[in-house]
CSV table of C-alpha atoms in Angstrom, one decimal:
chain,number,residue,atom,x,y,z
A,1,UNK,CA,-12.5,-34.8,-30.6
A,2,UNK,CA,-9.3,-33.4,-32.3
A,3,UNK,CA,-9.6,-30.2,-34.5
A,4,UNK,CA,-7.4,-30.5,-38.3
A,5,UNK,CA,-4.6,-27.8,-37.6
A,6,UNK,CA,-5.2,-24.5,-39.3
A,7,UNK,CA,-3.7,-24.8,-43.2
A,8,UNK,CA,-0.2,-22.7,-43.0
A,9,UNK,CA,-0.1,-19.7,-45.3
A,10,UNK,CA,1.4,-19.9,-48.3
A,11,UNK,CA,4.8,-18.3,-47.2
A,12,UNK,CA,7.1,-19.4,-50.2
A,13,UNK,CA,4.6,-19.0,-53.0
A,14,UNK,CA,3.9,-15.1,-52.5
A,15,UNK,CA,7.7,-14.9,-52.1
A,16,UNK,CA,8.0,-16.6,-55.4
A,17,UNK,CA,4.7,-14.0,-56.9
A,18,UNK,CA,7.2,-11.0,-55.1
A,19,UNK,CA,9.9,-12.3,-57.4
A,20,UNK,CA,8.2,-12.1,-60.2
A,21,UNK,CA,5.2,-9.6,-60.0
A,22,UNK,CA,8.5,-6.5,-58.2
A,23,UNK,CA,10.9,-6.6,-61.6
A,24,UNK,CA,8.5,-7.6,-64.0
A,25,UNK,CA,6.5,-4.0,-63.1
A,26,UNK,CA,9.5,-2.1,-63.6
A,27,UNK,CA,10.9,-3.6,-66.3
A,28,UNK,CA,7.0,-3.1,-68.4
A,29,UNK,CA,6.6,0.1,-66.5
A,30,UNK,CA,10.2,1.5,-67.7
A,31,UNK,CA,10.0,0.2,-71.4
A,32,UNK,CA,6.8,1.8,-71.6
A,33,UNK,CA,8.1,5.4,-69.9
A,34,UNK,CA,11.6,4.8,-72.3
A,35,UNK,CA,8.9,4.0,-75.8
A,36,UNK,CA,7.0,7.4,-75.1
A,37,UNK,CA,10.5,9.4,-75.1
A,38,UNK,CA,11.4,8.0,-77.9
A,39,UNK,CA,7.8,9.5,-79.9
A,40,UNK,CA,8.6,12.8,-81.6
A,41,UNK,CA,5.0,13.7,-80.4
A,42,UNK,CA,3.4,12.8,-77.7
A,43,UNK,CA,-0.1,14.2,-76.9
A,44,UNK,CA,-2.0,15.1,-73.3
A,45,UNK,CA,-5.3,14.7,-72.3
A,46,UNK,CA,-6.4,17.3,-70.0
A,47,UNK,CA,-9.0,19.7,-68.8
A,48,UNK,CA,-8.7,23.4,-68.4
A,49,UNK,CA,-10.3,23.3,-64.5
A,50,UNK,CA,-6.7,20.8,-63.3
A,51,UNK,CA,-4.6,23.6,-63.7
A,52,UNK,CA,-6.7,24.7,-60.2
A,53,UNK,CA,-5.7,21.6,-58.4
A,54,UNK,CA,-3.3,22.9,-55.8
A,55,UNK,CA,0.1,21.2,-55.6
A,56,UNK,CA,0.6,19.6,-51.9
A,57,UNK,CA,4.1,18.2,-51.7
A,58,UNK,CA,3.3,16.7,-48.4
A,59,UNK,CA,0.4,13.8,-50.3
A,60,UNK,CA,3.7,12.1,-51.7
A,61,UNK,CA,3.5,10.4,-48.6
A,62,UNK,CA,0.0,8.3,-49.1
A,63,UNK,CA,1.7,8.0,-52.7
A,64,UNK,CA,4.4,5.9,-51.4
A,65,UNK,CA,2.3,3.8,-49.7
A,66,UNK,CA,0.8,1.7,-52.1
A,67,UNK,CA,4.9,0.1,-52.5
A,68,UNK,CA,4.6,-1.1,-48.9
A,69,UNK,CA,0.7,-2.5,-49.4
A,70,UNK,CA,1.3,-3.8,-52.3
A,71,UNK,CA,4.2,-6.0,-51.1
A,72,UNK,CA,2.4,-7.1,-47.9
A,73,UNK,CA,-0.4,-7.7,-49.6
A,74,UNK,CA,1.0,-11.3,-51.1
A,75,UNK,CA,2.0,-12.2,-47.3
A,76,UNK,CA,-1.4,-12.3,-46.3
A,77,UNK,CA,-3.3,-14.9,-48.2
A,78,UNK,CA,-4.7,-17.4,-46.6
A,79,UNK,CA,-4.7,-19.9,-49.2
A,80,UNK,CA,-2.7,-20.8,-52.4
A,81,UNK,CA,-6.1,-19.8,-54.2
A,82,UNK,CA,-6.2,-16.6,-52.8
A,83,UNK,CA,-2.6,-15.8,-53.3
A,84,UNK,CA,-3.1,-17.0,-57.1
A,85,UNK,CA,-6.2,-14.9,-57.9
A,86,UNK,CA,-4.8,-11.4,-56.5
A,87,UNK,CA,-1.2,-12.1,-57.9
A,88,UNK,CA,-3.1,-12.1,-61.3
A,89,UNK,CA,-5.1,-9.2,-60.7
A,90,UNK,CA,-2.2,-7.6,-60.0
A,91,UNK,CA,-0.5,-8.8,-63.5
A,92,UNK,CA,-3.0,-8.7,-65.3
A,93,UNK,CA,-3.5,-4.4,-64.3
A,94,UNK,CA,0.5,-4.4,-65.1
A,95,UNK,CA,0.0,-5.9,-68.5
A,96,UNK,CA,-3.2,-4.7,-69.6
A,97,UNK,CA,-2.0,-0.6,-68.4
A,98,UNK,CA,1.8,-1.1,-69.8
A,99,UNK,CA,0.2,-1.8,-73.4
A,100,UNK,CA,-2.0,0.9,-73.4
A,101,UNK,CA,0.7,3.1,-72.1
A,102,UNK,CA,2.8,2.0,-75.0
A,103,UNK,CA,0.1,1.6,-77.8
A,104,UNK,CA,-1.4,5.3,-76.9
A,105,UNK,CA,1.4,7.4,-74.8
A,106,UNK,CA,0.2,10.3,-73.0
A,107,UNK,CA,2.1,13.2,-71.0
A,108,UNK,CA,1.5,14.8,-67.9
A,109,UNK,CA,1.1,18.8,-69.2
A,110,UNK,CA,2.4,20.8,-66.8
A,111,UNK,CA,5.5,20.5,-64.5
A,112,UNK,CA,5.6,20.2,-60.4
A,113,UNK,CA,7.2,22.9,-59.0
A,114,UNK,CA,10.4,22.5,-56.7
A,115,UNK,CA,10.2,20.8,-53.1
A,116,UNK,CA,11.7,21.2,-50.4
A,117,UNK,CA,12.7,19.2,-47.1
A,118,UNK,CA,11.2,15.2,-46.4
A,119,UNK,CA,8.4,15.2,-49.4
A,120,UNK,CA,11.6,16.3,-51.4
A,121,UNK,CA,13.2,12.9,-51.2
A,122,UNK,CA,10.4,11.0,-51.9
A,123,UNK,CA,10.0,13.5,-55.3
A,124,UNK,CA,13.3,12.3,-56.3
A,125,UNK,CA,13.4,8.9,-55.7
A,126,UNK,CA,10.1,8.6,-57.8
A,127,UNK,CA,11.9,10.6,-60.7
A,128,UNK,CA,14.2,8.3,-60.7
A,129,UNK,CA,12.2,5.9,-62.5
A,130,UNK,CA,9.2,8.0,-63.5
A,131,UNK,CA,8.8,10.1,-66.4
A,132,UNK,CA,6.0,12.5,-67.0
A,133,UNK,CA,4.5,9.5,-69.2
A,134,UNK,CA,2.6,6.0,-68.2
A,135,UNK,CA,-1.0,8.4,-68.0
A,136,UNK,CA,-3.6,6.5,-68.5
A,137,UNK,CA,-5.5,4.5,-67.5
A,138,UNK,CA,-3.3,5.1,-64.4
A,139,UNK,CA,-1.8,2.3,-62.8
A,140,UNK,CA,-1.2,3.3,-59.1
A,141,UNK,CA,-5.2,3.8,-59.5
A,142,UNK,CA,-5.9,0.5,-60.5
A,143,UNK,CA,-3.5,-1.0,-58.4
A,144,UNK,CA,-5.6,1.3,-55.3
A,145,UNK,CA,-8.8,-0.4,-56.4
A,146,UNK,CA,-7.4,-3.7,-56.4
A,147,UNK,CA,-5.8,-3.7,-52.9
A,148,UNK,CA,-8.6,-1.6,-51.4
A,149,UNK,CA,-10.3,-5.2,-52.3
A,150,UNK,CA,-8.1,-7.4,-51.4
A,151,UNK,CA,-7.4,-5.5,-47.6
A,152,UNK,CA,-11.2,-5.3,-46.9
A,153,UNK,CA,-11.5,-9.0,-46.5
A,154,UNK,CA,-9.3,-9.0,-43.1
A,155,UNK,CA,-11.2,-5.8,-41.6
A,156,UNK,CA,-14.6,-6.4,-39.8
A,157,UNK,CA,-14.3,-3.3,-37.4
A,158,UNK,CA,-16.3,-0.6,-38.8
A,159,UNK,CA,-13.7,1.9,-37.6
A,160,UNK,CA,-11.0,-0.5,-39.6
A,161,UNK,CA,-13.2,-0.2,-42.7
A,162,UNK,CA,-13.0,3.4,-42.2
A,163,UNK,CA,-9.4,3.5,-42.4
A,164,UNK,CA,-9.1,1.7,-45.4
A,165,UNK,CA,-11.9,3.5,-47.3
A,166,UNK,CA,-10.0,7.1,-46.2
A,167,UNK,CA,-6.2,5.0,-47.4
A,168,UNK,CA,-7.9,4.5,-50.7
A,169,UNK,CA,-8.9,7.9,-51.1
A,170,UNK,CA,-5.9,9.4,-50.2
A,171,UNK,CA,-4.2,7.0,-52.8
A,172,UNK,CA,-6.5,8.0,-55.6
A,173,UNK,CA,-6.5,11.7,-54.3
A,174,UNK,CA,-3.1,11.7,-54.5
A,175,UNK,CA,-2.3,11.3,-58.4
A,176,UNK,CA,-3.5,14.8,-58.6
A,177,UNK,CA,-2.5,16.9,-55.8
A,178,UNK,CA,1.0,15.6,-56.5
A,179,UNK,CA,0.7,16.3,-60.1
A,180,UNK,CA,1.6,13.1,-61.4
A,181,UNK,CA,-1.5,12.2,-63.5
A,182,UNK,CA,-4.7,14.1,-65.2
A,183,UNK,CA,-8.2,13.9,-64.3
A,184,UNK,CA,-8.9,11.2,-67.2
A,185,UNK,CA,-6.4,8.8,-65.8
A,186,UNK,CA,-8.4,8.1,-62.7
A,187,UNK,CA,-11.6,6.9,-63.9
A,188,UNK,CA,-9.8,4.6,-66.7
A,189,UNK,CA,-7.9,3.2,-63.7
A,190,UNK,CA,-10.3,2.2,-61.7
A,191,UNK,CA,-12.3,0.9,-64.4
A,192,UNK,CA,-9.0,-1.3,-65.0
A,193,UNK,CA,-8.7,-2.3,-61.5
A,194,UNK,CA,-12.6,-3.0,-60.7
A,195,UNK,CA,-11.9,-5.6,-64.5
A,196,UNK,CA,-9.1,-6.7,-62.6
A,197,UNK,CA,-11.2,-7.3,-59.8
A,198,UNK,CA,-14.0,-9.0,-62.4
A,199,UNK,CA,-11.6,-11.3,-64.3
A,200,UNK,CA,-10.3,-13.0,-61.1
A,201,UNK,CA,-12.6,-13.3,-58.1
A,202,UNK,CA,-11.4,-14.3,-55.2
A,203,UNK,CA,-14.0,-16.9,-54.3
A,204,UNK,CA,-13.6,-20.3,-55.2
A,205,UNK,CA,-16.1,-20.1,-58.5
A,206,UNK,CA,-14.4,-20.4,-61.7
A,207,UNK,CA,-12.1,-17.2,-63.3
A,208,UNK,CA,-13.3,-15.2,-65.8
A,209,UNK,CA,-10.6,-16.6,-68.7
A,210,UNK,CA,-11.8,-20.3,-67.6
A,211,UNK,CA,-15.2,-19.9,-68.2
A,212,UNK,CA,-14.8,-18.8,-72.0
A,213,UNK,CA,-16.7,-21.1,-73.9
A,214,UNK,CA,-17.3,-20.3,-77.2
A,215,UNK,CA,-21.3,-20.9,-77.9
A,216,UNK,CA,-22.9,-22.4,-81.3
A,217,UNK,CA,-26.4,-20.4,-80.8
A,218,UNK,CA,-26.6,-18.0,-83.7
A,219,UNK,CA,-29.0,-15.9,-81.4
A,220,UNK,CA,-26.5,-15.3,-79.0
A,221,UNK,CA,-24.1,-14.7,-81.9
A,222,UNK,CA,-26.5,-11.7,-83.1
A,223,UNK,CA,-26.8,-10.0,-79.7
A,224,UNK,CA,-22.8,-10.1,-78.9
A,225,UNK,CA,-22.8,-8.1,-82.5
A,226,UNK,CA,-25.4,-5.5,-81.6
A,227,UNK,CA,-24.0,-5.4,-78.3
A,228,UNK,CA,-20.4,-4.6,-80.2
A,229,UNK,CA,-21.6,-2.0,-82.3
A,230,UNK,CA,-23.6,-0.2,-79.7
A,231,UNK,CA,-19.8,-0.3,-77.7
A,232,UNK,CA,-18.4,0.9,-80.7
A,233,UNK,CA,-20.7,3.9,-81.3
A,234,UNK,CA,-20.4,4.8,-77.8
A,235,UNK,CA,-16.7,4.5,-78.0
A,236,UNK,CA,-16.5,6.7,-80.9
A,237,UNK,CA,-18.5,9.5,-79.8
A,238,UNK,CA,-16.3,9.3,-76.5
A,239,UNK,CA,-13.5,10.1,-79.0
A,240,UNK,CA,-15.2,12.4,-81.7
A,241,UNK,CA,-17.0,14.3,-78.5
A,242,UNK,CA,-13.9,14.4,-76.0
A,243,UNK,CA,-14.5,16.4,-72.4
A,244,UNK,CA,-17.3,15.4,-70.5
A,245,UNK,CA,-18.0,13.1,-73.8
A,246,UNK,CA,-15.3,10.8,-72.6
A,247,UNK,CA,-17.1,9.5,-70.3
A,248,UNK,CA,-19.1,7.7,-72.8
A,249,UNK,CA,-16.0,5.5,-72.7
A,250,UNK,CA,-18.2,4.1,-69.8
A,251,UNK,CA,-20.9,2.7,-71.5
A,252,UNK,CA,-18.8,1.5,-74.7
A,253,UNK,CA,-17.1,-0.8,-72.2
A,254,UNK,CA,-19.9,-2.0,-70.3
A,255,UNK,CA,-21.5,-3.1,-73.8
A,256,UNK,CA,-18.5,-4.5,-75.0
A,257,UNK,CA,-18.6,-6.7,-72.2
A,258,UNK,CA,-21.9,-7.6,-72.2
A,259,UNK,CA,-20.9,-8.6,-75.9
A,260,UNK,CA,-18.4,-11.1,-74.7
A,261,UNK,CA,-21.2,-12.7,-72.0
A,262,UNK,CA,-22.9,-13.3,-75.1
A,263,UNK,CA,-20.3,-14.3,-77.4
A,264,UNK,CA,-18.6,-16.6,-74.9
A,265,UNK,CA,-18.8,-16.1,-71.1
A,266,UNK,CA,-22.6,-16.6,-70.5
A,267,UNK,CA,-24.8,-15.8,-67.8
A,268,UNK,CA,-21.6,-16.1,-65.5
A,269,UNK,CA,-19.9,-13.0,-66.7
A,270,UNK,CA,-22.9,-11.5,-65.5
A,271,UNK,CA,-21.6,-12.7,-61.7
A,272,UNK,CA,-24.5,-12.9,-60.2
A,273,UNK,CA,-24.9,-15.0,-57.1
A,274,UNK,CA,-27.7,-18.0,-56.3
A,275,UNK,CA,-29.0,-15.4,-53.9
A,276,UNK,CA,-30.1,-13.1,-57.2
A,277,UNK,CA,-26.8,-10.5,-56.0
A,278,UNK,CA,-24.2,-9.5,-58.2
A,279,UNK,CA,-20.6,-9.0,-57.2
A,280,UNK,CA,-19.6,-5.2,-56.8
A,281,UNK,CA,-17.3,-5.6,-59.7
A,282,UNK,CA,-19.6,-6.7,-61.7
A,283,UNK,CA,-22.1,-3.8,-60.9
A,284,UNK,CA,-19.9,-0.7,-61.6
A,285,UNK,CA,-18.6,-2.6,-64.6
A,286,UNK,CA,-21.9,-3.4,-66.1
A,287,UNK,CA,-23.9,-0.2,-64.5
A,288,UNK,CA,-24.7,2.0,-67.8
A,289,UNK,CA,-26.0,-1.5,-69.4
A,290,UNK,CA,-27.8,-2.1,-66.1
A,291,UNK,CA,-29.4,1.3,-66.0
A,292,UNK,CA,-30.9,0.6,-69.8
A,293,UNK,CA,-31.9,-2.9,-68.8
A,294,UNK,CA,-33.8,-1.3,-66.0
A,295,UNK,CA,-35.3,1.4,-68.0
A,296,UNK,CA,-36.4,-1.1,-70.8
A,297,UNK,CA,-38.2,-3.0,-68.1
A,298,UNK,CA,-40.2,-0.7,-66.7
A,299,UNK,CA,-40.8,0.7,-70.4
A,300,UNK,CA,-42.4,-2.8,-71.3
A,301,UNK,CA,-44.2,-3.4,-68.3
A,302,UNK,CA,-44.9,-0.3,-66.2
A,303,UNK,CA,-49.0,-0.2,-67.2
A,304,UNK,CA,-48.9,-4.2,-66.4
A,305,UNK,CA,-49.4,-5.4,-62.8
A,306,UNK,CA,-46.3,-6.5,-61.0
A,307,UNK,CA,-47.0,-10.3,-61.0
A,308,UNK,CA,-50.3,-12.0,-61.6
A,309,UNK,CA,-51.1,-15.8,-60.1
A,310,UNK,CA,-51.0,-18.6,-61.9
A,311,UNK,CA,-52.1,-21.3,-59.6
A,312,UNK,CA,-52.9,-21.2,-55.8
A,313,UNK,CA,-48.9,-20.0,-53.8
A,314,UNK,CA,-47.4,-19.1,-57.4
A,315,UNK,CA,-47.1,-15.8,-59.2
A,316,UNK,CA,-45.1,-15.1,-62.1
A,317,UNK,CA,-44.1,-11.9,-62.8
A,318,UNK,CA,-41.2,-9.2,-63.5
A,319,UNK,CA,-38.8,-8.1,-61.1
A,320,UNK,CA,-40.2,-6.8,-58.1
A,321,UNK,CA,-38.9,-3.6,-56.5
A,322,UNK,CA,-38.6,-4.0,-52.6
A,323,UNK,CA,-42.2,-1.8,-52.4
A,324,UNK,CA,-43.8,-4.6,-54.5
A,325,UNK,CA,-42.2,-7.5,-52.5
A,326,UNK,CA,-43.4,-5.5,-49.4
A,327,UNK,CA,-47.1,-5.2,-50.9
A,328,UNK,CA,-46.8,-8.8,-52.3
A,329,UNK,CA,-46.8,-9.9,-48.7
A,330,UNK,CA,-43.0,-11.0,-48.3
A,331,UNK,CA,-43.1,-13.8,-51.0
A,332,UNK,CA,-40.2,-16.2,-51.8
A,333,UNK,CA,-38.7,-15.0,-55.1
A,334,UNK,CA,-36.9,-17.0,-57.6
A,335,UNK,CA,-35.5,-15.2,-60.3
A,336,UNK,CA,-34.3,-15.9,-63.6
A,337,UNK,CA,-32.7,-12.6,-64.5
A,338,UNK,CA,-28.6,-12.2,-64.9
A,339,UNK,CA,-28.3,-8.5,-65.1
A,340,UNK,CA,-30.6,-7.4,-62.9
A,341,UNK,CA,-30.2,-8.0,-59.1
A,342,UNK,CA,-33.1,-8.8,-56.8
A,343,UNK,CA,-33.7,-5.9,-54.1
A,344,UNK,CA,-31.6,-6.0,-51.1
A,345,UNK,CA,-32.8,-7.6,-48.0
A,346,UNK,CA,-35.1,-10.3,-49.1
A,347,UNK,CA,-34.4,-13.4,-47.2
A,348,UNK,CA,-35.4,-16.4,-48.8
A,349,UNK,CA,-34.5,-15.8,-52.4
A,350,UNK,CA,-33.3,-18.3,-55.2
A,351,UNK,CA,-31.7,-17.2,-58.9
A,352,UNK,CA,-30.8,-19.3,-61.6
A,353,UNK,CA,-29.7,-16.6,-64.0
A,354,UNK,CA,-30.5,-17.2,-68.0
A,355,UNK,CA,-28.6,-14.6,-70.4
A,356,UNK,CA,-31.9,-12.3,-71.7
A,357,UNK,CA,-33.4,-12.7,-74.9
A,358,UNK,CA,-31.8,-16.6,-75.5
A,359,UNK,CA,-33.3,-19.9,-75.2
A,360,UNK,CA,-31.2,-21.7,-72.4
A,361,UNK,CA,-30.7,-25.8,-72.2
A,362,UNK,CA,-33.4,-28.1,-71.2
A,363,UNK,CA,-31.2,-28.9,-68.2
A,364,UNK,CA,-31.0,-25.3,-67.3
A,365,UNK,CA,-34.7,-24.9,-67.4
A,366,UNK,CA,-34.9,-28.3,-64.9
A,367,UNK,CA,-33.0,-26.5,-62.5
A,368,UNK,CA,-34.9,-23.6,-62.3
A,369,UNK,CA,-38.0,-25.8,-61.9
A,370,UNK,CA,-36.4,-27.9,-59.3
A,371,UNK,CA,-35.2,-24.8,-57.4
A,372,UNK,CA,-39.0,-23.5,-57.6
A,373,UNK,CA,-40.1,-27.2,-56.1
A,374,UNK,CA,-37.7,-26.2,-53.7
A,375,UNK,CA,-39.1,-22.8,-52.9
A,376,UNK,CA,-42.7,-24.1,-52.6
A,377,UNK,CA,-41.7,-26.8,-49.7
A,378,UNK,CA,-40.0,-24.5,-47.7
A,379,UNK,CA,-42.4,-21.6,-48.6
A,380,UNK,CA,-44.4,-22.7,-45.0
A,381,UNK,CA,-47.5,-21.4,-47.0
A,382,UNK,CA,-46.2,-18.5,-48.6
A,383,UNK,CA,-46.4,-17.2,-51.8
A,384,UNK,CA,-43.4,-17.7,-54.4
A,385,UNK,CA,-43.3,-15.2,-57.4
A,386,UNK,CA,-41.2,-16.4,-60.0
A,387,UNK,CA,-39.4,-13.3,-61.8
A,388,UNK,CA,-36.9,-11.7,-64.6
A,389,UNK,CA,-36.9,-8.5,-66.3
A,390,UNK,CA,-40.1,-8.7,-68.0
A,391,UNK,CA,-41.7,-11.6,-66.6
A,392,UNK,CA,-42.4,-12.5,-70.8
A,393,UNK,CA,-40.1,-15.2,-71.2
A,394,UNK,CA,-37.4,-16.6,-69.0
A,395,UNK,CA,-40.0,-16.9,-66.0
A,396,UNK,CA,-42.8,-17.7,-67.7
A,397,UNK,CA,-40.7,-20.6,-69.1
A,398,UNK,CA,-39.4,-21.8,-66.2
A,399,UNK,CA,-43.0,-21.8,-64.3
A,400,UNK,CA,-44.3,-24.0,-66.9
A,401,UNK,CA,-41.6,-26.5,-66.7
A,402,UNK,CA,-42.4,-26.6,-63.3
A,403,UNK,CA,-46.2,-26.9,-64.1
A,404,UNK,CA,-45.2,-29.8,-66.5
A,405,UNK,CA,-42.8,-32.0,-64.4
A,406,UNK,CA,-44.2,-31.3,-60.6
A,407,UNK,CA,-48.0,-29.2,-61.0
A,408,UNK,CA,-51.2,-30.6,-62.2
A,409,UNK,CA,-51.1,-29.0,-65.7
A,410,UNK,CA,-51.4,-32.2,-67.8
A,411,UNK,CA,-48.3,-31.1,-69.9
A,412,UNK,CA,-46.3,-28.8,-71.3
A,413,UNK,CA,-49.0,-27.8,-73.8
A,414,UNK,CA,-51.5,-27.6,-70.6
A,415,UNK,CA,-49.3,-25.5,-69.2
A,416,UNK,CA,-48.7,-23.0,-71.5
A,417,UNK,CA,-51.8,-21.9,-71.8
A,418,UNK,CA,-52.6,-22.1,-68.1
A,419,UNK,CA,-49.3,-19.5,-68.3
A,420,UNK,CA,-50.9,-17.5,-70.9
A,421,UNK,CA,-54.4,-17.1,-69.7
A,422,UNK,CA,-53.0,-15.4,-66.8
A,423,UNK,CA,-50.5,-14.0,-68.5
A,424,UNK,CA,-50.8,-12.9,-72.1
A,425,UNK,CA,-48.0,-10.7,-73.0
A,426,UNK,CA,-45.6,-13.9,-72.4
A,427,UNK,CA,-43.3,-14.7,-75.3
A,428,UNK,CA,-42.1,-17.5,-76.0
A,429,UNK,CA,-40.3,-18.6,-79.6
A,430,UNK,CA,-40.8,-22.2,-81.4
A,431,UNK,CA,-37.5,-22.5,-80.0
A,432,UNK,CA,-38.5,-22.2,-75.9
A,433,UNK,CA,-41.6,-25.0,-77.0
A,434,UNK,CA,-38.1,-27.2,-78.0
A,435,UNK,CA,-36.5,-26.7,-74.9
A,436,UNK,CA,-39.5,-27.5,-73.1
A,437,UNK,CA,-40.5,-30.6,-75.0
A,438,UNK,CA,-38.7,-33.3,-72.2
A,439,UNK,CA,-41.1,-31.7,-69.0
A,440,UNK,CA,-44.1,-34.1,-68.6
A,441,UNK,CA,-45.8,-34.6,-64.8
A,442,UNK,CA,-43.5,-36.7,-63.0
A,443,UNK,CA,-45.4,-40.7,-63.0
A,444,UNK,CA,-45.7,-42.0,-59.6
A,445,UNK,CA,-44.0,-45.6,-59.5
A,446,UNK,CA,-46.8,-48.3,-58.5
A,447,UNK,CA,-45.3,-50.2,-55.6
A,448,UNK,CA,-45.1,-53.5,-57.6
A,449,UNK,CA,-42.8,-52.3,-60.0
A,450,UNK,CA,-40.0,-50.8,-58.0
């Protein structure tokens, strides 16, 4: 039997990205540093502790790095998709930080003192093209975040991993102890570069820009504008507040893109998995809203028992915590939630995630009861407990879909109320019943008529 020869790497394209990703950065990064000269004011952002950071000449060298990592870096896709997605990350943090940098200049406050001997070299070659402008959100910092993502793919070794975590420490470390950036830069940097990370993932799942489709649902249209303001209020005490306030800037942007799932990118901006995980980008990008979701939960439901059983093998309930699937006796979970992950380490389990508080398609909700079908066969008599945040709505629809097209409930009315006797806090909006309306018991065929 012959093996297919392993695909060649895409040698010429990430020359060709090279070509264009190497001037386009300095020409963008050099009109922005030649803009903020030309501003008769231009402000800086920093607090009073940064004037205690000590100046190491020596960290220019982990500075430099990034130049050579960044470079090899295109060389080492494996496929033209690969190369594609992290050659836009790494315009997209170009474009996204030059605007800023020329839409709200900032300068570094206080000057480096003189160097001597090899970090002096590297000093001037990076004045060369540097001014003390270009602050934040820092680019070499989002640029770090970017390739410490891109590098960890090749590296398996834990000791490898190890090196690459201290690198991209050393990077970030570095904007500071070689007095090129203030503190605020960092954290809007990263946050850049883990977007970066969010707007183009790697796997072969659709990008972020392609999966904008505009919805129709005037629900979802009201939650994107709370979800605005509330990133707008955050945003402006960030502002009004300044110091450790800034980092309401946090929050402001992990509403604002919750907005936009709702406004346009769905349950996929969301990125969470079939497996109920979210990607990492997605995580630290949507943590502050993620924290609230998981407070608002356990507000709602924390005097109600975890899950309660609605018919012999199936439970409906919220969200179990890895205690409760413990206690539960190791169900099979299948959950319906978008922004909030299953817990770690539970084999077995299924999502179809449904943005909260909206009423998804019919053929959304027959997925979610085929995938609990699915759950119940292989379940080898165990239990499945069928989740989201609250267990009021999203599960409990989706369990009585499957109670209409594959249980013995007699219908969707049936159903229901099997659901709600068990259940009575469930929720579910005229709107759910119309969604719902197609799931009758399945008709076995008599063998004359197929």
């Amino acid at each position: 039997m012959t093996t297919a020869p392993p695909a060649r790497r895409p040698w010429k394209r990430a020359a060709a990205w090279l070509v264009l990703l190497g001037p386009l950065f300095y020409a963008t990064y050099g009109f922005a540093n030649w803009w903020a000269t030309t501003r008769a004011n231009v402000p800086s952002m920093a607090f009073e502790w940064e004037r205690h950071v000590p100046f190491w000449p020596w960290t220019i060298f982990p500075y430099w790095t990034i130049n050579a990592f960044y470079a090899l870096s295109l060389f080492l896709a494996r496929s033209k998709h690969a190369l594609d997605r992290h050659a836009l990350r790494l315009l997209t943090a170009t474009i996204v930080a030059c605007t800023c940098f020329v839409l709200w200049p900032l300068h570094f406050s206080f000057g480096q003192p003189p160097v001597d001997g090899a970090p002096a070299f590297l000093f001037n070659a990076l004045r060369g093209f540097d001014q003390p402008f270009n602050q934040a959100p820092s680019l070499h910092i989002a640029l770090a975040v970017i390739l410490w993502d891109w590098y960890r793919q090749f590296l398996k070794p834990l000791w490898a991993r190890l090196v690459l975590h201290v690198w991209a420490f050393a990077i970030c470390a570095s904007v500071l102890t070689t007095w090129q950036h203030h503190f605020i830069d960092i954290p809007t940097g990263a946050l850049l570069g883990i977007f970066c990370v969010w707007l183009w993932p790697l796997e072969r799942v659709v990008a972020m820009p392609r999966a904008w489709r505009t919805t129709r649902d005037p629900q979802r249209w009201k939650l994107a504008g709370f979800y605005a303001v509330g990133a707008a209020l955050f945003l402006a005490a960030a502002l009004y507040g300044g110091g450790i306030a800034l980092w309401l800037a946090w929050p402001a942007a992990s509403l604002a893109l919750v907005a936009l799932n709702y406004a346009g990118f769905g349950a996929r901006g969301f990125q969470m998995d079939g497996h109920g995980r979210m990607a990492w980008a997605a995580r630290w990008m949507l943590a502050p809203y993620r924290l609230g979701a998981a407070i608002n939960a356990w507000l709602w439901t924390r005097s109600l028992p975890a899950s309660v059983e609605i018919v012999p093998g199936l439970r409906l309930g919220r969200r179990p915590t890895r205690a409760e699937w413990l206690a539960a006796g190791r169900p099979r979970l299948v959950s319906l939630c978008a922004e909030l992950q299953l817990p770690a380490g539970v084999p077995h389990a299924r999502c179809v995630p449904i943005l909260d508080l909206t009423v998804p398609p019919t053929v959304r909700l027959q997925r979610a009861a085929a995938v609990i079908e699915g759950q119940r066969r292989n379940a080898g008599g165990a239990t499945v407990w069928v989740c989201c945040a609250l267990g009021f709505s999203r599960s409990a629809a989706a369990v009585i879909a499957w109670l209409g097209r594959y249980g013995a409930a007699g219908g969707v009315a049936q159903a229901e109320d099997t659901v709600r006797r068990a259940r009575p806090q469930i929720v579910l909006r005229d709107a759910w019943r119309v969604s719902l309306e197609p799931f009758e018991p399945l008709q076995e065929v008599p063998p004359h008529d197929r």
